[in-house]
Structure formats: C-alpha cells, structure tokens
mmCIF file of C-alpha atoms in Angstrom:
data_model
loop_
_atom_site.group_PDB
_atom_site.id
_atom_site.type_symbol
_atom_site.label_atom_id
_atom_site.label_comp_id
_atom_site.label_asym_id
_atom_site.label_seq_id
_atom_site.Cartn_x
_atom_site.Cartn_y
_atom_site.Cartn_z
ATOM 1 C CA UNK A 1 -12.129 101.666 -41.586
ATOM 2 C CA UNK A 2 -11.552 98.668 -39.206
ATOM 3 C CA UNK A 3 -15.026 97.762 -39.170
ATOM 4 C CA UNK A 4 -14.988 97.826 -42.944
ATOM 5 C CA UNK A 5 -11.706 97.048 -44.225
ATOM 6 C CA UNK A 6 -11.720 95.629 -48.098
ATOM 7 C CA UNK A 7 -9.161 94.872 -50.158
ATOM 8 C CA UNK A 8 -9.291 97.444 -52.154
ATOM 9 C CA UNK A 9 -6.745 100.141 -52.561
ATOM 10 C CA UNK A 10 -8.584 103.481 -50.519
ATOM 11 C CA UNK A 11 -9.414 102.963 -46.949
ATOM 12 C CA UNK A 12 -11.871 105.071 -45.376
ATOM 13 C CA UNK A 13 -10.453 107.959 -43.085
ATOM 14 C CA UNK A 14 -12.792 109.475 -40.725
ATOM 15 C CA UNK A 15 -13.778 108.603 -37.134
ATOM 16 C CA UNK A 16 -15.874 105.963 -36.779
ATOM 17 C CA UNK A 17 -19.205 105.464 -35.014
ATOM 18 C CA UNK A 18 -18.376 104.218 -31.450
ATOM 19 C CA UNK A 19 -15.062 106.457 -30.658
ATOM 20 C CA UNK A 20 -17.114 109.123 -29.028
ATOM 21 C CA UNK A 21 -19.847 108.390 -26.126
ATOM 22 C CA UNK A 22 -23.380 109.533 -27.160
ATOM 23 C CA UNK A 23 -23.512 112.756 -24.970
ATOM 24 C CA UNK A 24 -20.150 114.143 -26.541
ATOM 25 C CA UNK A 25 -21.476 112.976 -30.211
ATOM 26 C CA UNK A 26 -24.474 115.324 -29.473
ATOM 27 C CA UNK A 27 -22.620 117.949 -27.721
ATOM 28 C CA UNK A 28 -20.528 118.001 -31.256
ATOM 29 C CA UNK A 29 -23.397 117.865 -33.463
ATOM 30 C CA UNK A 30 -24.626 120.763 -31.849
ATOM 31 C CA UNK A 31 -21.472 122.999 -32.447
ATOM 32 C CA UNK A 32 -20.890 121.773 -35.458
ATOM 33 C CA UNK A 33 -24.943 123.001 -36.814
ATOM 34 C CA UNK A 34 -24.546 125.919 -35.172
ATOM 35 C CA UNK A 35 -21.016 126.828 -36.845
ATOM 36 C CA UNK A 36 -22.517 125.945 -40.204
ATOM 37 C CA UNK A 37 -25.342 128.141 -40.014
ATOM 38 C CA UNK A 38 -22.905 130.873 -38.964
ATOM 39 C CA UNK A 39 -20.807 130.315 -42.046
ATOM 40 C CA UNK A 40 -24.175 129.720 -44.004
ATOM 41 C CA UNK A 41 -25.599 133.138 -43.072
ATOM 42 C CA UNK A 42 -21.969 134.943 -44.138
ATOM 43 C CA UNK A 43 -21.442 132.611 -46.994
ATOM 44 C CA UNK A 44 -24.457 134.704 -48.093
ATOM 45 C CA UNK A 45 -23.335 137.849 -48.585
ATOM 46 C CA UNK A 46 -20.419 136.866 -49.768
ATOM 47 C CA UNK A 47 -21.524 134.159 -52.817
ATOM 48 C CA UNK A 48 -21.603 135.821 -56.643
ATOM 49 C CA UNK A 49 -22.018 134.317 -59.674
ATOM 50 C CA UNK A 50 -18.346 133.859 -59.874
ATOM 51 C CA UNK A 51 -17.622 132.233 -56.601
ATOM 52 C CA UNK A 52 -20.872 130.267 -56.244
ATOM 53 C CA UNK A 53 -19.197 128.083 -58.761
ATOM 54 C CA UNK A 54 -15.613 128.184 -57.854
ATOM 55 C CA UNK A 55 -16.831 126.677 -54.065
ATOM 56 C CA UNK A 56 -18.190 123.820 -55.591
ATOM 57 C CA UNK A 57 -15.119 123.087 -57.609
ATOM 58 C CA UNK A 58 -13.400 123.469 -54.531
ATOM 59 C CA UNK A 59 -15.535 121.572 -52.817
ATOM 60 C CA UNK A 60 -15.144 118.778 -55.522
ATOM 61 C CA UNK A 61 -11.545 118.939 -55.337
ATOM 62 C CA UNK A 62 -10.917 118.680 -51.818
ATOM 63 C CA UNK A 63 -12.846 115.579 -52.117
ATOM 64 C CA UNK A 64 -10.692 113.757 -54.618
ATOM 65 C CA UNK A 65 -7.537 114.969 -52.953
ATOM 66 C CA UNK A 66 -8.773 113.681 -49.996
ATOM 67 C CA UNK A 67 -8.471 110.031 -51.689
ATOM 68 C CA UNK A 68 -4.743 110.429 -52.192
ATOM 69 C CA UNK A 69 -3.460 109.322 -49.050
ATOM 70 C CA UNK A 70 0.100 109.590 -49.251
ATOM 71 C CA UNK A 71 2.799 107.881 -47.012
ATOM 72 C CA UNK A 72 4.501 109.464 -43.827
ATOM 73 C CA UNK A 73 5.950 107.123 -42.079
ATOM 74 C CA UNK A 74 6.245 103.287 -42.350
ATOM 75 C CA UNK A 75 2.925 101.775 -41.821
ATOM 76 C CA UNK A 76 1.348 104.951 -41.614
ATOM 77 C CA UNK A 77 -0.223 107.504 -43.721
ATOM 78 C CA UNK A 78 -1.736 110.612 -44.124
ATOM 79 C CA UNK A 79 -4.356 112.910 -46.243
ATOM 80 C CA UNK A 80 -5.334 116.102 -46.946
ATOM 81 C CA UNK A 81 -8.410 117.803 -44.957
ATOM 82 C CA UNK A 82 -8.689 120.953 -47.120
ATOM 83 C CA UNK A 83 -9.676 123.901 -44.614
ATOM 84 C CA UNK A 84 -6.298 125.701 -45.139
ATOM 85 C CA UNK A 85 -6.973 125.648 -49.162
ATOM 86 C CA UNK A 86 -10.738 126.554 -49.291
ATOM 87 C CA UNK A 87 -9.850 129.517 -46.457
ATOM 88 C CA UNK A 88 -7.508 130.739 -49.081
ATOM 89 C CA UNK A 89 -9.804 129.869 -52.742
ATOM 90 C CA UNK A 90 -13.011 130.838 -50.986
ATOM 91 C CA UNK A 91 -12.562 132.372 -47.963
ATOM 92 C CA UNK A 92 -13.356 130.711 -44.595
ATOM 93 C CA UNK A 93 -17.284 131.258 -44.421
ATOM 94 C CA UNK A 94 -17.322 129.261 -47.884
ATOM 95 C CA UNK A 95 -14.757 127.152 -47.123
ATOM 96 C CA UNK A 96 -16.145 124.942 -43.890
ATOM 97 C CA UNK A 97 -19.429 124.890 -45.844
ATOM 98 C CA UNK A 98 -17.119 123.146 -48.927
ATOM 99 C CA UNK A 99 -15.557 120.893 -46.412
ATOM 100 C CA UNK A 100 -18.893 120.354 -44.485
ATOM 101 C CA UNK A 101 -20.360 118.739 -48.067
ATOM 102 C CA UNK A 102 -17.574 116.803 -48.769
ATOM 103 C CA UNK A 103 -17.762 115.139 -45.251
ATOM 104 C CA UNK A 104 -21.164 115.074 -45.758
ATOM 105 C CA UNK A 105 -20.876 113.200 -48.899
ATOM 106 C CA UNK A 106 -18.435 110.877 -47.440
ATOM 107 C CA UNK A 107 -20.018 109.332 -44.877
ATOM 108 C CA UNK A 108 -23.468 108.810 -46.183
ATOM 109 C CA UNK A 109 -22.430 107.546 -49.804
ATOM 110 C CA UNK A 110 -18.793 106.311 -49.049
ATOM 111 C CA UNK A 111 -19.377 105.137 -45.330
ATOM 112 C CA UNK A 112 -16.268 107.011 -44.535
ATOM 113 C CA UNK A 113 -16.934 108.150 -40.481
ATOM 114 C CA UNK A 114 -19.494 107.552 -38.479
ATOM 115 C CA UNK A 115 -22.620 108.938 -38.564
ATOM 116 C CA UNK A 116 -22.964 110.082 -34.967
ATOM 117 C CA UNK A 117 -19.191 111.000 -35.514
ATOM 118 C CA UNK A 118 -19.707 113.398 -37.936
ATOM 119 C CA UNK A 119 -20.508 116.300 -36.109
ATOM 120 C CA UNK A 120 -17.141 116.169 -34.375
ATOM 121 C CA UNK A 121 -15.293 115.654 -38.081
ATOM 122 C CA UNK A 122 -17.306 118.732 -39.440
ATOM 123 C CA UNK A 123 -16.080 120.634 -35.952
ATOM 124 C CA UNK A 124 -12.307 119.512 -36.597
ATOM 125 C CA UNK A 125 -11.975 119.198 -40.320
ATOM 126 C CA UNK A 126 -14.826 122.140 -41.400
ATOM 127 C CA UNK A 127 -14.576 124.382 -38.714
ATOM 128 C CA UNK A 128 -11.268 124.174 -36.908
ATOM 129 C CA UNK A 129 -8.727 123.402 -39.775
ATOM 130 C CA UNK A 130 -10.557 126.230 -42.060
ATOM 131 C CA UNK A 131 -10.349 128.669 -39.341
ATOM 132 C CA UNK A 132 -7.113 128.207 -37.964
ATOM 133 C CA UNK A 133 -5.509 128.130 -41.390
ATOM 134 C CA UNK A 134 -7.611 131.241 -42.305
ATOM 135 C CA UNK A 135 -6.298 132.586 -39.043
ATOM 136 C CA UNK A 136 -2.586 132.005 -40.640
ATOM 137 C CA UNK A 137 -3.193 133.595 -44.222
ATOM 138 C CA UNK A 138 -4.938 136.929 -41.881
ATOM 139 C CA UNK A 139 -1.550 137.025 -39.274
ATOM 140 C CA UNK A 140 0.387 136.771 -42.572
ATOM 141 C CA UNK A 141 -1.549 139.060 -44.624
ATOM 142 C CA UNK A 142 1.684 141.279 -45.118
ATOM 143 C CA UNK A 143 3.649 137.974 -46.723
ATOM 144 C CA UNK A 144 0.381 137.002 -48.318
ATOM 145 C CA UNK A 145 -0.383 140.027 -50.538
ATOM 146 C CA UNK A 146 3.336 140.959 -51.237
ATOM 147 C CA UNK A 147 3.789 138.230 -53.940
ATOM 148 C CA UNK A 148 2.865 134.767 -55.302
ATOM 149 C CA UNK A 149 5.955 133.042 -53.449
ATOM 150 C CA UNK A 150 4.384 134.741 -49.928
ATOM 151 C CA UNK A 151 1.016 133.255 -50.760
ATOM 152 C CA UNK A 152 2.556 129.965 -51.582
ATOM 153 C CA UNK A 153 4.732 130.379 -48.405
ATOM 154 C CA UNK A 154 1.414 131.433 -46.067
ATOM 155 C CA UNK A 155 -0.646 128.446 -48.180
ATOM 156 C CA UNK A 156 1.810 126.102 -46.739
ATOM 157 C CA UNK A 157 2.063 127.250 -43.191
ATOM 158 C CA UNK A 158 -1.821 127.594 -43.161
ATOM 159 C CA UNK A 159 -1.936 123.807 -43.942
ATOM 160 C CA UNK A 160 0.361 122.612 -41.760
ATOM 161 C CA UNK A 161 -0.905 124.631 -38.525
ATOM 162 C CA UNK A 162 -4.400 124.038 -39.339
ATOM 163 C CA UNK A 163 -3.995 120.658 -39.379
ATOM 164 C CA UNK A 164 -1.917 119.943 -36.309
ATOM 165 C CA UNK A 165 -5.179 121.792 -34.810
ATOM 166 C CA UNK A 166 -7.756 119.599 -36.325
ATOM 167 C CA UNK A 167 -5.809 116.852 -34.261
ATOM 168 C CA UNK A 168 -5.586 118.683 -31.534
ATOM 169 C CA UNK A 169 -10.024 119.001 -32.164
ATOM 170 C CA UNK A 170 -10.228 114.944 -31.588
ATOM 171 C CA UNK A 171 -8.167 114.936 -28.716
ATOM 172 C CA UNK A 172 -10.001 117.618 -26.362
ATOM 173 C CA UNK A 173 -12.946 114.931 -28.002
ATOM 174 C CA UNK A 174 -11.774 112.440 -26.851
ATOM 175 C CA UNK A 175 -10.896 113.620 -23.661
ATOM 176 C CA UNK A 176 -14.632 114.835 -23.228
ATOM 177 C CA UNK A 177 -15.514 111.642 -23.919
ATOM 178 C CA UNK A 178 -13.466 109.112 -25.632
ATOM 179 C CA UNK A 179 -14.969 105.408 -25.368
ATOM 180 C CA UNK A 180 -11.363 103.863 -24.575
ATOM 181 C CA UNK A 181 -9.684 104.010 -21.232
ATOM 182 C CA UNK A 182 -6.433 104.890 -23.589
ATOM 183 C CA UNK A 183 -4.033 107.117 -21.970
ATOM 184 C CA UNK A 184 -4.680 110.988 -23.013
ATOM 185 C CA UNK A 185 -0.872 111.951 -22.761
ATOM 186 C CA UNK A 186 -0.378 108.836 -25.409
ATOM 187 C CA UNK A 187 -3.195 110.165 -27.863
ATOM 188 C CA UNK A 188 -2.059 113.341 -27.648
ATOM 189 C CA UNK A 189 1.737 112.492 -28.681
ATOM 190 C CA UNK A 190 0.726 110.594 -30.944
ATOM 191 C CA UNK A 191 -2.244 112.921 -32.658
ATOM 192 C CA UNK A 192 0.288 115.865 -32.867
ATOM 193 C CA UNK A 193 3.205 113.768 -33.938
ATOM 194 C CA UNK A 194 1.761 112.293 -37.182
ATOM 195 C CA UNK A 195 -0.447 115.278 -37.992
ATOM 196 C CA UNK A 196 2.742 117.349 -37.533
ATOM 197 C CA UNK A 197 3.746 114.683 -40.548
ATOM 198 C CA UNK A 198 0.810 114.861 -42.519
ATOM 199 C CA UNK A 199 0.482 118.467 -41.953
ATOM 200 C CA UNK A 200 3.702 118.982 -43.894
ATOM 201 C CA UNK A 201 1.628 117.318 -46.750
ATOM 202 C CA UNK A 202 -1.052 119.353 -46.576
ATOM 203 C CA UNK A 203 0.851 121.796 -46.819
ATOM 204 C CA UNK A 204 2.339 120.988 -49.728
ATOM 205 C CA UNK A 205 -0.650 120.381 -51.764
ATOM 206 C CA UNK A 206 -2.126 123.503 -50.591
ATOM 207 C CA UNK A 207 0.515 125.669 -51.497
ATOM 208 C CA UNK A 208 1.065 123.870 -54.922
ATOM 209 C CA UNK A 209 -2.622 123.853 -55.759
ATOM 210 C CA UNK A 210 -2.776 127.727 -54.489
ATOM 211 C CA UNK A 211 -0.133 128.678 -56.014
ATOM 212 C CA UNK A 212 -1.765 127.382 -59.804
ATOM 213 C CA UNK A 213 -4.726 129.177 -59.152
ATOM 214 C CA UNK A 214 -3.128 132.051 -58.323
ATOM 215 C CA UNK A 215 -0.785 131.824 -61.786
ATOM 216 C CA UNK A 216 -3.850 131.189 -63.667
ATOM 217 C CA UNK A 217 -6.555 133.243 -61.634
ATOM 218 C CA UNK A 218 -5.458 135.729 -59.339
ATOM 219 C CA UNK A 219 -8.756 137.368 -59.319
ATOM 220 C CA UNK A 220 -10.551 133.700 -57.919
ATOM 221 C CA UNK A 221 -8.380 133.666 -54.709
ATOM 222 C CA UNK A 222 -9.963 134.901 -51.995
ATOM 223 C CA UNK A 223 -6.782 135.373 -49.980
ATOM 224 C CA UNK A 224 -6.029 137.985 -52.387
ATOM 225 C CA UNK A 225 -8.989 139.665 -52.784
ATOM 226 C CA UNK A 226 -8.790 144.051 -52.596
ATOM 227 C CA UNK A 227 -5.087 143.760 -53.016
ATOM 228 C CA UNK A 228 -4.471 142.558 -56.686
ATOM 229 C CA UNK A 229 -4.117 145.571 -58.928
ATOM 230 C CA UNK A 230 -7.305 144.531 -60.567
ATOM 231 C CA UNK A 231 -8.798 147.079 -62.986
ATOM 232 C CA UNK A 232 -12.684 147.533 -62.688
ATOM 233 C CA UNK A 233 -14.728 149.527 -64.849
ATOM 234 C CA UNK A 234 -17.419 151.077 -62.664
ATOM 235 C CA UNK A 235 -20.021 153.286 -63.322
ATOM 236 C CA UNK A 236 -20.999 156.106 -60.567
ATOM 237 C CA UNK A 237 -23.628 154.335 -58.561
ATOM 238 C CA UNK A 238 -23.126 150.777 -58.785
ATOM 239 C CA UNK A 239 -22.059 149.368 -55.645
ATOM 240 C CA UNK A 240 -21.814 145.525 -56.344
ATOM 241 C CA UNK B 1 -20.619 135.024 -73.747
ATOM 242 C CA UNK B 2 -18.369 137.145 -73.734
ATOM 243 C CA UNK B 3 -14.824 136.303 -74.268
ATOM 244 C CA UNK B 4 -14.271 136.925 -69.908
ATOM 245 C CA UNK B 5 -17.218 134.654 -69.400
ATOM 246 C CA UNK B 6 -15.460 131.935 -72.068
ATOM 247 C CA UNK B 7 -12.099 132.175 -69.945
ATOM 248 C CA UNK B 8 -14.156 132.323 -66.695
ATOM 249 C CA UNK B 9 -16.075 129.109 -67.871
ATOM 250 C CA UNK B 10 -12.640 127.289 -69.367
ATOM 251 C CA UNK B 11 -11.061 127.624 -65.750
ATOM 252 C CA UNK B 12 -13.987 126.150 -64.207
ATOM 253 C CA UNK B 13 -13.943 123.277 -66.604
ATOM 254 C CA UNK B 14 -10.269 122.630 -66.089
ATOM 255 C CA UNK B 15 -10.634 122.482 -62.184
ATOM 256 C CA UNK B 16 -13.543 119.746 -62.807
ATOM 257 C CA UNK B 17 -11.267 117.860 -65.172
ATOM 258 C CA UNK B 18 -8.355 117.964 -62.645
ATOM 259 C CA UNK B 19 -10.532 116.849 -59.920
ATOM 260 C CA UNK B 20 -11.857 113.913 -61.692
ATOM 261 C CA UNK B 21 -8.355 113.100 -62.960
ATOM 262 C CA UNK B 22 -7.323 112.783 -59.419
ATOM 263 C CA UNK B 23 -10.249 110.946 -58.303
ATOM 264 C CA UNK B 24 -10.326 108.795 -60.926
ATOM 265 C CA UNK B 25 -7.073 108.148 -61.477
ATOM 266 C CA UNK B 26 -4.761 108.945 -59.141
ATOM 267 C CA UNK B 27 -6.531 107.640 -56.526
ATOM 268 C CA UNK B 28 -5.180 103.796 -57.610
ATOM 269 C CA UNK B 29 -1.853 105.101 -56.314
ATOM 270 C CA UNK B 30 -3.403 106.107 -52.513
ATOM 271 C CA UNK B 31 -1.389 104.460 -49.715
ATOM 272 C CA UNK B 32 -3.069 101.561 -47.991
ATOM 273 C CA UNK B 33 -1.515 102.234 -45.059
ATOM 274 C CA UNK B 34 -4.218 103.677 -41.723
ATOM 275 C CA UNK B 35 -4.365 107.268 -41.602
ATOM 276 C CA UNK B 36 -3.282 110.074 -38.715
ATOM 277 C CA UNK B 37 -6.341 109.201 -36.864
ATOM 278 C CA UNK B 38 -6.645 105.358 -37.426
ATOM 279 C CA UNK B 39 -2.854 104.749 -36.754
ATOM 280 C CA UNK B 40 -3.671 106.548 -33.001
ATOM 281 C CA UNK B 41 -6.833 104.484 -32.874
ATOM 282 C CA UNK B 42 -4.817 101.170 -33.665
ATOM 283 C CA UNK B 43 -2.197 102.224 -31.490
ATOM 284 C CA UNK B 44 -1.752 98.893 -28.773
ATOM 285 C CA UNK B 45 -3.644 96.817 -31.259
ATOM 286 C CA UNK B 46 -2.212 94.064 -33.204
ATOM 287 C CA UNK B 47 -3.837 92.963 -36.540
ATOM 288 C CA UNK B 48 -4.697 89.563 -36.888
ATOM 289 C CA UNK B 49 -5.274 87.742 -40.005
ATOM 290 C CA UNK B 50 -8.843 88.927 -40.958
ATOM 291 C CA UNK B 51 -10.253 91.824 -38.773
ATOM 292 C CA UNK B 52 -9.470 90.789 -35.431
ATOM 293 C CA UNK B 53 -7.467 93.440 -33.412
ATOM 294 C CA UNK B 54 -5.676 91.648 -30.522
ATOM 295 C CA UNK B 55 -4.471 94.340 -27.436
ATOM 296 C CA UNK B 56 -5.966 97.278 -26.175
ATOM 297 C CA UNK B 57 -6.967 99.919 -28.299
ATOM 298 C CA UNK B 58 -9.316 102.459 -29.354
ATOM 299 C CA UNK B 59 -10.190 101.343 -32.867
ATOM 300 C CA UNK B 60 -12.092 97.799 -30.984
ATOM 301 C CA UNK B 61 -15.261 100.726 -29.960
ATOM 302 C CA UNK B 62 -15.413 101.685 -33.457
ATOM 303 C CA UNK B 63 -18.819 99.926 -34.721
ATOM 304 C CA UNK B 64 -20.388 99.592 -37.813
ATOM 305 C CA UNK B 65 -21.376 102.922 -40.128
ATOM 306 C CA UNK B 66 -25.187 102.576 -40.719
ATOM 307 C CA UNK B 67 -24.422 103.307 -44.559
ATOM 308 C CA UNK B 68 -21.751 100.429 -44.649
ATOM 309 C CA UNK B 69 -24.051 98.572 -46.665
ATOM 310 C CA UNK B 70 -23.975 101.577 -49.301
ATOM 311 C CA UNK B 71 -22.965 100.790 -53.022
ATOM 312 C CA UNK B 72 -20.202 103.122 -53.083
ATOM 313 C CA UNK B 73 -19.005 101.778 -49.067
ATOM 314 C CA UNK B 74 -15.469 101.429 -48.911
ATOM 315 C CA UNK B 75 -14.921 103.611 -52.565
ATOM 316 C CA UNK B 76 -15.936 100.871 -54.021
ATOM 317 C CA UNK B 77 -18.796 99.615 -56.607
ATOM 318 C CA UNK B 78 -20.820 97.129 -54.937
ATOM 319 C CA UNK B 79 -17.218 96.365 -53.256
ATOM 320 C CA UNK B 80 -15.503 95.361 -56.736
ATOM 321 C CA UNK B 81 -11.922 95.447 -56.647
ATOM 322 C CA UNK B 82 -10.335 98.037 -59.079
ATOM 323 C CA UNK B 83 -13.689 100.552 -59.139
ATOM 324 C CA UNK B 84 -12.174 102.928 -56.957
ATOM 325 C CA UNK B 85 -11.243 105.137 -59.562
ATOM 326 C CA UNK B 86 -14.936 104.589 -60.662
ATOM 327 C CA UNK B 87 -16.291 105.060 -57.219
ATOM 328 C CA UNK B 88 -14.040 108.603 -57.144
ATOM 329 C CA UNK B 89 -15.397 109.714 -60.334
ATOM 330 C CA UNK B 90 -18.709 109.224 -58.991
ATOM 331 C CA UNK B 91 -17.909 111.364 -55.570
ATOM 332 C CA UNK B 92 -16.358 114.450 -57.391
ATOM 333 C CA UNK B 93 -19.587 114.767 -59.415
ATOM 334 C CA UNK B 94 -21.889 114.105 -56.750
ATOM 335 C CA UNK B 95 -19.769 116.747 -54.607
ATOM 336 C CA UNK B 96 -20.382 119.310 -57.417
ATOM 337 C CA UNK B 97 -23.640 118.817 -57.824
ATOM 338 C CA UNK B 98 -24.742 119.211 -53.818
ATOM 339 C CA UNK B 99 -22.377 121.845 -53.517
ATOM 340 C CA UNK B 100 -23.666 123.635 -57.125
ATOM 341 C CA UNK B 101 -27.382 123.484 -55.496
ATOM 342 C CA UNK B 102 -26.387 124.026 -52.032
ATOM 343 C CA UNK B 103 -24.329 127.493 -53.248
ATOM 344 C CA UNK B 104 -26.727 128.380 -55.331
ATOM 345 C CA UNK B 105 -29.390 128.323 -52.863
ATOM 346 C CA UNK B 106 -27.504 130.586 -50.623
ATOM 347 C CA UNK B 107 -26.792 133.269 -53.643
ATOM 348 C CA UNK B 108 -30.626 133.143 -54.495
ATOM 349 C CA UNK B 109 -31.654 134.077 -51.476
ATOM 350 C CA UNK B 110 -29.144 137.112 -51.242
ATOM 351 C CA UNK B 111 -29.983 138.793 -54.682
ATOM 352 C CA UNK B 112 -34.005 138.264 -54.205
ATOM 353 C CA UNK B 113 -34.024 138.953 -50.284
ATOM 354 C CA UNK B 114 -31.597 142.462 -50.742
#
C-alpha cells in the first residue's frame, strides 16, 4: 500500500513485494504450492454438489469482508483474513483453497501484495490461520457440537487464535529473511499486539457470520457435520 | 427442482447478495487507516506530505506490485475516486467465478476418476 497509496477510501493490505529477500520468497512459494496441492488432493474427496458451491460463496465472501477494514486503535486498523470461518463453513482442506483464490485474486487484479510475496500470504493467511483456527473448532469439538452458542463461542476463539498465528507466520518470515535491519523483538510486539486487536474482530465476524449460517443452514456447516440430528433417507447400498 | 433444491439454491443466492452488499457497499465505510501488517511495517517511519516515509522502517523495501498498473489497482476503476464499491462488486464476482470453476474442477475429477 505505500508504494500505491490513492486517495481513495480501501487501501491495499497484503505484504508487499520487497519485504522478503528472494531466497525466503521462494522458500515460501514452495510451501505454500505444496500445502495447496495437499488441500487440493483432500478438497477432492470431500467436494459434492452441495459444497462445491457453498466454497465459492465462501470464497466470495471472505473477499468482500476482507474490504471492511475496521478501526482498532487510533491510526491503526485491522481486517478479517477468513481461515477461522472457511475451517468452520467448509472445512479446512476447502477452506485454504477459498482463501488461496481470494489472495490470488487480490494481488493480480487488485495489486493488493506482492507478487513474490504471495507465497508467504497464502502460507500465513491460507494455510496457517485456516489450520490453527480449524485446530480450535477440533480441541473444542465438545463446546462446538453441544449448541449454536458453543459454535458461536468456538467461531470466535478460532478467529482470534488463528489470527494472532498468521502474525506470528510473517514474523518467523521475516526473521528468515526480512529486508530491514528492524529489530525482531520490536516486530514481534508489535505483530502480536495489534493482531491480538484485530483478532478480536475476526472473531467477531466469524462468529456472527457462523452463527447465521448455522440458524439458517445447519446442514452447510462443516464444523457440524455427523453431529446434527439430520434425518437421511437411505436406501441399503448407497454409500454416498 | 425440487422444493430442497429451491431452498438449497435461495441460500446460495442470499450469500451472493450479502457478499456483494458488503463489497459494494459497505466497503465506502472501510477505515483508511494502515492495517496490522502495514502499521508494523511503518513503524519508525514518518509520513511526509506525498509518499515520502522519513526514518527507518520496513515499509521503504516495499517496491512496486508488477500489476500496479492494473484497472482495478488500488480497488479502484482506472483509479476513480468513489468506484470502490464498483471495483468490490467486480472482485466478489470474479472470486465466484474462479472459485465456481476451480471447485468444480476438483468435484469432476472425483465422481469420473472413482
């Protein structure tokens, strides 16, 4: 966003081309291809002709929340990154794949991030906020599947934990290799400090935005999936 | 259709609407204010009138994207003032329709290959 600061009212929001040097921006490319085929390859199995849609809905919303930044301190502000929700809506497989198109999306169309960058975004935003928030709804599975206000509850911790741990993803990337000779104590106070903040947003809109999904369409959440008393007619035989 | 398949469809439709509500509309009431990551980035920096940082910071490595020169740079149409909303509407659909193919692809591939 410094480079290409306009007036108007969005500023971009994703690391720029530069921050990283180029053996750490390949390093990160690397894990972040690798992790995608992973989820691609489960995605697979897991992909019907109900949630096929419902990812790219998700994967549509997380982009236009991601516009809303909203204030957390003076000066300062903060938006969503979306693992937490699409690890709860989709599952986690689905989920960095949603997050991988909307960062995708955003930096070739948008010019928001780098291009070299954007491996490490798809490792902290795609891979590490999705499956650290995931990690949250499976260590709360009990409060998760024993009513809506537990899944609201878990949505919200999910969000906030996963994305203290996307900024904790740009600071080990940044220590790896980080462009500035900025002190790594001072990023890293910093990093956790106002994603701490932000994360309290995120997890806000996750749990609201789970918790209307759920009210409308329990059967869509994939948090809650095998535990809602769902009644399926099946015949002897069929197995999907 | 079936009446589930109508209800099914209706929910989708209603997400889609939502997300372009927020994209489009919403999105004029977006703090300017830098982000998590671009407030650490700034962090030592002072800035000047213009885009000249003065200090020591991270945010003076940051160079150029090589799609700055896009349409839609910036959320923005052609850089217009006021078309962020525009530019949004334009992203949700976009993300929909890469997302639609790319999921799509992936459940192909599953019912033919099993």
């Amino acid at each position: 966003m410094v480079a290409g600061r306009t007036s108007d009212v969005v500023v971009a929001m994703h690391m720029s081309d530069g921050l990283l040097d180029a053996p750490t921006v390949a390093v990160f490319w690397a894990v972040a291809v690798v992790g995608l085929a992973i989820c691609a390859a489960r995605a697979r199995r897991e992909l019907d002709e109900r949630t096929a849609p419902m990812a790219g809905l998700v994967t549509a919303f997380v982009f236009a929340v991601q516009m809303i930044n909203f204030p957390i301190l003076p000066g300062a502000s903060g938006h969503l990154l979306g693992g937490a929700l699409v690890a709860v809506l989709v599952g986690p497989w689905v989920g960095a794949l949603c997050v991988a198109v909307v960062l995708v999306v955003q930096a070739l169309l948008f010019a928001d991030g780098g291009l070299t960058t954007l491996g490490a975004s798809i490792v902290n935003m795609a891979l590490i906020s999705t499956f650290v928030g995931y990690g949250v709804i499976v260590a709360l599975r009990g409060l998760t599947r024993r009513s809506r206000g537990g899944l609201v509850a878990a949505a919200f911790l999910a969000g906030l934990v996963g994305t203290v741990a996307a900024a904790l993803g740009f600071v080990v990337e940044y220590a790896i290799g980080g462009a500035a000779p900025v002190d790594l104590g001072t990023v890293l106070g910093l990093m956790v400090g106002l994603h701490a903040l932000i994360g309290i947003g995120e997890g806000l809109i996750t749990a609201a935005t789970v918790g209307a999904v759920a009210a409308i369409r329990p059967d869509l959440v994939y948090a809650l999936r095998g535990s809602a008393p769902v009644l399926e007619l099946r015949t002897t035989g069929s197995t999907s | 259709m079936t009446a589930t398949d109508r209800r099914l469809l209706g929910f989708f439709a209603g997400f889609l609407v939502v997300a372009l509500v927020v994209a489009g509309g919403l999105s004029y009431l977006a703090s300017p204010d830098p982000d998590g990551l671009d407030t650490v980035t700034l962090h030592g920096c002072e800035t000047g009138e213009g885009e000249e940082l003065s200090g020591t910071c991270i945010a003076q490595h940051a160079t150029d994207s090589a799609t700055a020169g896009s349409p839609l740079a910036d959320y923005a149409i052609g850089g217009a003032e006021g078309s962020t909303g525009l530019a949004g509407v334009i992203g949700v659909l976009v993300c929909v329709a890469v997302a639609g193919v790319l999921f799509r692809l992936l459940r192909r591939r599953t019912t033919t290959g099993s």
